[in-house]
Amino acid sequence: ITELRQKLHMLNLLVLLLPEPNRSTLKALLEFLSKVVNREKKNRMNLWAVATIMAPNLFLHKAVPSRLTDGTEKGQAEKAADVMRLLIRYQDLLWTIPNFLMSQVRRLNENSNRRYQFYDRRIKNLLRKIQPDTREKPAKNSEPRRTIKIQVADLVNSTMEFQLNINSRTSDLLTQFYRQFLRSPENGKGKMRRNGSVGYPDCALYEVGGNIGEHCLDTETHLLDLYNSNPGGEWIIKMKPNGGRGQ
């Protein structure tokens, strides 16, 4: 594969196929190597140098080294170093599930749910005739509100309301959560660090149910689009699995 975009797309899919412990280990390693490269002026280790040194540790050729010609061995080493370079440089792109995969999962779940909805449709229609639905329906042009569940260990176990608009993103919702529940004077839920500063748990917004199982949302996710694609799902704020690093 010669095109950069296709290379990154393939690496993204391969990383997602790794078992979770292996994927977490790779992520920690790449974050460390990125820090090494960022200190190039002090340690004289640029991106290519780090990639060339680390590649043989992750990508071992199956052939016996003595049977490889000098040219073949050099070519394999250069290809492995190139892959290592891409992993380090573009690592932020490798941990997100592509949109087309998420769309496929939602479509499969919706098709599965339709089979059950077909059988009870007549019963629902009959119930509507007996007892019409008198609940007020929101206006088409009104911006919806979502009730967000909060399950943050022993710090907060509550709900909050969030107004959706066309510009709403996950980061906006989390900012409101931190301001409303953790950083307000009356709550003071943060943990005191040794240096006197206050650290807050590292939380994320999860989409649960509807046409998805459980999905940790990226901070740049457009929430109104998400709501329209899965109105039956719940939104829950929880601590990230990697623990409570301070915000």
PDB file of C-alpha atoms in Angstrom, residues 35-139:
ATOM      1  CA  LYS A  35       7.647  11.870  24.186  1.00  0.00           C
ATOM      2  CA  VAL A  36      11.119  10.643  23.233  1.00  0.00           C
ATOM      3  CA  VAL A  37      10.752  12.144  19.739  1.00  0.00           C
ATOM      4  CA  ASN A  38       9.468  15.446  21.155  1.00  0.00           C
ATOM      5  CA  ARG A  39      12.751  15.781  23.074  1.00  0.00           C
ATOM      6  CA  GLU A  40      14.846  15.374  19.931  1.00  0.00           C
ATOM      7  CA  LYS A  41      16.906  18.502  20.601  1.00  0.00           C
ATOM      8  CA  LYS A  42      18.168  17.045  23.887  1.00  0.00           C
ATOM      9  CA  ASN A  43      18.455  13.323  23.101  1.00  0.00           C
ATOM     10  CA  ARG A  44      19.182  13.561  19.328  1.00  0.00           C
ATOM     11  CA  MET A  45      16.566  10.877  18.660  1.00  0.00           C
ATOM     12  CA  ASN A  46      14.362  11.943  15.769  1.00  0.00           C
ATOM     13  CA  LEU A  47      11.326  10.069  14.496  1.00  0.00           C
ATOM     14  CA  TRP A  48      13.249   7.891  12.009  1.00  0.00           C
ATOM     15  CA  ALA A  49      15.909   6.964  14.574  1.00  0.00           C
ATOM     16  CA  VAL A  50      13.326   5.851  17.136  1.00  0.00           C
ATOM     17  CA  ALA A  51      11.322   3.963  14.487  1.00  0.00           C
ATOM     18  CA  THR A  52      14.425   2.179  13.172  1.00  0.00           C
ATOM     19  CA  ILE A  53      15.492   1.076  16.651  1.00  0.00           C
ATOM     20  CA  MET A  54      12.028  -0.047  17.809  1.00  0.00           C
ATOM     21  CA  ALA A  55      10.807  -1.762  14.601  1.00  0.00           C
ATOM     22  CA  PRO A  56      12.812  -5.020  15.039  1.00  0.00           C
ATOM     23  CA  ASN A  57      11.307  -5.430  18.525  1.00  0.00           C
ATOM     24  CA  LEU A  58       7.739  -5.409  17.186  1.00  0.00           C
ATOM     25  CA  PHE A  59       8.071  -6.715  13.629  1.00  0.00           C
ATOM     26  CA  LEU A  60      10.161  -9.862  13.290  1.00  0.00           C
ATOM     27  CA  HIS A  61      10.414 -11.480   9.861  1.00  0.00           C
ATOM     28  CA  LYS A  62       9.404 -15.159   9.750  1.00  0.00           C
ATOM     29  CA  ALA A  63      12.333 -16.241   7.609  1.00  0.00           C
ATOM     30  CA  VAL A  64      15.578 -17.356   9.199  1.00  0.00           C
ATOM     31  CA  PRO A  65      17.932 -14.329   9.118  1.00  0.00           C
ATOM     32  CA  SER A  66      20.796 -16.364   7.579  1.00  0.00           C
ATOM     33  CA  ARG A  67      18.624 -17.196   4.549  1.00  0.00           C
ATOM     34  CA  LEU A  68      17.847 -13.564   3.760  1.00  0.00           C
ATOM     35  CA  THR A  69      19.999 -11.722   1.255  1.00  0.00           C
ATOM     36  CA  ASP A  70      21.382  -8.356   2.252  1.00  0.00           C
ATOM     37  CA  GLY A  71      18.987  -6.556  -0.073  1.00  0.00           C
ATOM     38  CA  THR A  72      15.931  -8.457   1.159  1.00  0.00           C
ATOM     39  CA  GLU A  73      16.843  -7.993   4.809  1.00  0.00           C
ATOM     40  CA  LYS A  74      17.392  -4.276   4.285  1.00  0.00           C
ATOM     41  CA  GLY A  75      14.051  -3.950   2.468  1.00  0.00           C
ATOM     42  CA  GLN A  76      12.173  -5.737   5.266  1.00  0.00           C
ATOM     43  CA  ALA A  77      13.852  -3.541   7.881  1.00  0.00           C
ATOM     44  CA  GLU A  78      12.927  -0.353   6.003  1.00  0.00           C
ATOM     45  CA  LYS A  79       9.297  -1.433   5.646  1.00  0.00           C
ATOM     46  CA  ALA A  80       9.078  -2.288   9.354  1.00  0.00           C
ATOM     47  CA  ALA A  81      10.642   1.068  10.276  1.00  0.00           C
ATOM     48  CA  ASP A  82       8.135   2.866   8.034  1.00  0.00           C
ATOM     49  CA  VAL A  83       5.215   1.159   9.788  1.00  0.00           C
ATOM     50  CA  MET A  84       6.726   2.037  13.176  1.00  0.00           C
ATOM     51  CA  ARG A  85       7.103   5.651  12.060  1.00  0.00           C
ATOM     52  CA  LEU A  86       3.422   5.830  11.087  1.00  0.00           C
ATOM     53  CA  LEU A  87       2.359   4.282  14.395  1.00  0.00           C
ATOM     54  CA  ILE A  88       4.285   6.888  16.376  1.00  0.00           C
ATOM     55  CA  ARG A  89       3.452   9.942  14.261  1.00  0.00           C
ATOM     56  CA  TYR A  90      -0.257   9.269  13.671  1.00  0.00           C
ATOM     57  CA  GLN A  91      -1.088   7.385  16.862  1.00  0.00           C
ATOM     58  CA  ASP A  92      -3.962   9.741  17.770  1.00  0.00           C
ATOM     59  CA  LEU A  93      -5.887   8.476  14.714  1.00  0.00           C
ATOM     60  CA  LEU A  94      -5.541   4.771  15.522  1.00  0.00           C
ATOM     61  CA  TRP A  95      -7.776   4.334  18.566  1.00  0.00           C
ATOM     62  CA  THR A  96     -11.078   5.620  17.194  1.00  0.00           C
ATOM     63  CA  ILE A  97     -13.613   3.240  15.643  1.00  0.00           C
ATOM     64  CA  PRO A  98     -14.294   4.404  12.043  1.00  0.00           C
ATOM     65  CA  ASN A  99     -17.709   5.865  11.275  1.00  0.00           C
ATOM     66  CA  PHE A 100     -18.503   3.207   8.671  1.00  0.00           C
ATOM     67  CA  LEU A 101     -18.066   0.445  11.278  1.00  0.00           C
ATOM     68  CA  MET A 102     -20.303   2.244  13.774  1.00  0.00           C
ATOM     69  CA  SER A 103     -22.942   2.733  11.072  1.00  0.00           C
ATOM     70  CA  GLN A 104     -22.851  -0.963  10.193  1.00  0.00           C
ATOM     71  CA  VAL A 105     -23.276  -1.993  13.829  1.00  0.00           C
ATOM     72  CA  ARG A 106     -26.225   0.364  14.258  1.00  0.00           C
ATOM     73  CA  ARG A 107     -27.831  -0.904  11.048  1.00  0.00           C
ATOM     74  CA  LEU A 108     -27.452  -4.544  12.097  1.00  0.00           C
ATOM     75  CA  ASN A 109     -28.970  -3.844  15.513  1.00  0.00           C
ATOM     76  CA  GLU A 110     -31.858  -1.903  14.002  1.00  0.00           C
ATOM     77  CA  ASN A 111     -32.629  -4.746  11.572  1.00  0.00           C
ATOM     78  CA  SER A 112     -32.549  -7.207  14.456  1.00  0.00           C
ATOM     79  CA  ASN A 113     -34.937  -5.068  16.514  1.00  0.00           C
ATOM     80  CA  ARG A 114     -37.377  -4.696  13.603  1.00  0.00           C
ATOM     81  CA  ARG A 115     -38.116  -8.434  13.657  1.00  0.00           C
ATOM     82  CA  TYR A 116     -39.538  -8.127  17.163  1.00  0.00           C
ATOM     83  CA  GLN A 117     -41.302  -4.848  16.461  1.00  0.00           C
ATOM     84  CA  PHE A 118     -43.213  -6.418  13.564  1.00  0.00           C
ATOM     85  CA  TYR A 119     -44.960  -8.961  15.796  1.00  0.00           C
ATOM     86  CA  ASP A 120     -46.259  -6.504  18.382  1.00  0.00           C
ATOM     87  CA  ARG A 121     -47.192  -3.698  15.954  1.00  0.00           C
ATOM     88  CA  ARG A 122     -50.847  -4.779  15.774  1.00  0.00           C
ATOM     89  CA  ILE A 123     -51.071  -4.905  19.558  1.00  0.00           C
ATOM     90  CA  LYS A 124     -49.621  -1.398  19.856  1.00  0.00           C
ATOM     91  CA  ASN A 125     -52.074  -0.062  17.266  1.00  0.00           C
ATOM     92  CA  LEU A 126     -54.950  -1.636  19.159  1.00  0.00           C
ATOM     93  CA  LEU A 127     -53.781  -0.084  22.444  1.00  0.00           C
ATOM     94  CA  ARG A 128     -53.540   3.332  20.813  1.00  0.00           C
ATOM     95  CA  LYS A 129     -57.179   3.082  19.694  1.00  0.00           C
ATOM     96  CA  ILE A 130     -58.261   2.092  23.204  1.00  0.00           C
ATOM     97  CA  GLN A 131     -56.125   4.682  25.000  1.00  0.00           C
ATOM     98  CA  PRO A 132     -54.813   7.443  22.705  1.00  0.00           C
ATOM     99  CA  ASP A 133     -51.403   8.878  23.471  1.00  0.00           C
ATOM    100  CA  THR A 134     -52.107  12.297  25.013  1.00  0.00           C
ATOM    101  CA  ARG A 135     -48.506  13.218  25.784  1.00  0.00           C
ATOM    102  CA  GLU A 136     -47.383  16.523  24.328  1.00  0.00           C
ATOM    103  CA  LYS A 137     -45.107  16.040  21.361  1.00  0.00           C
ATOM    104  CA  PRO A 138     -42.165  18.437  21.029  1.00  0.00           C
ATOM    105  CA  ALA A 139     -42.298  20.947  18.204  1.00  0.00           C
TER     106      ALA A 139
END
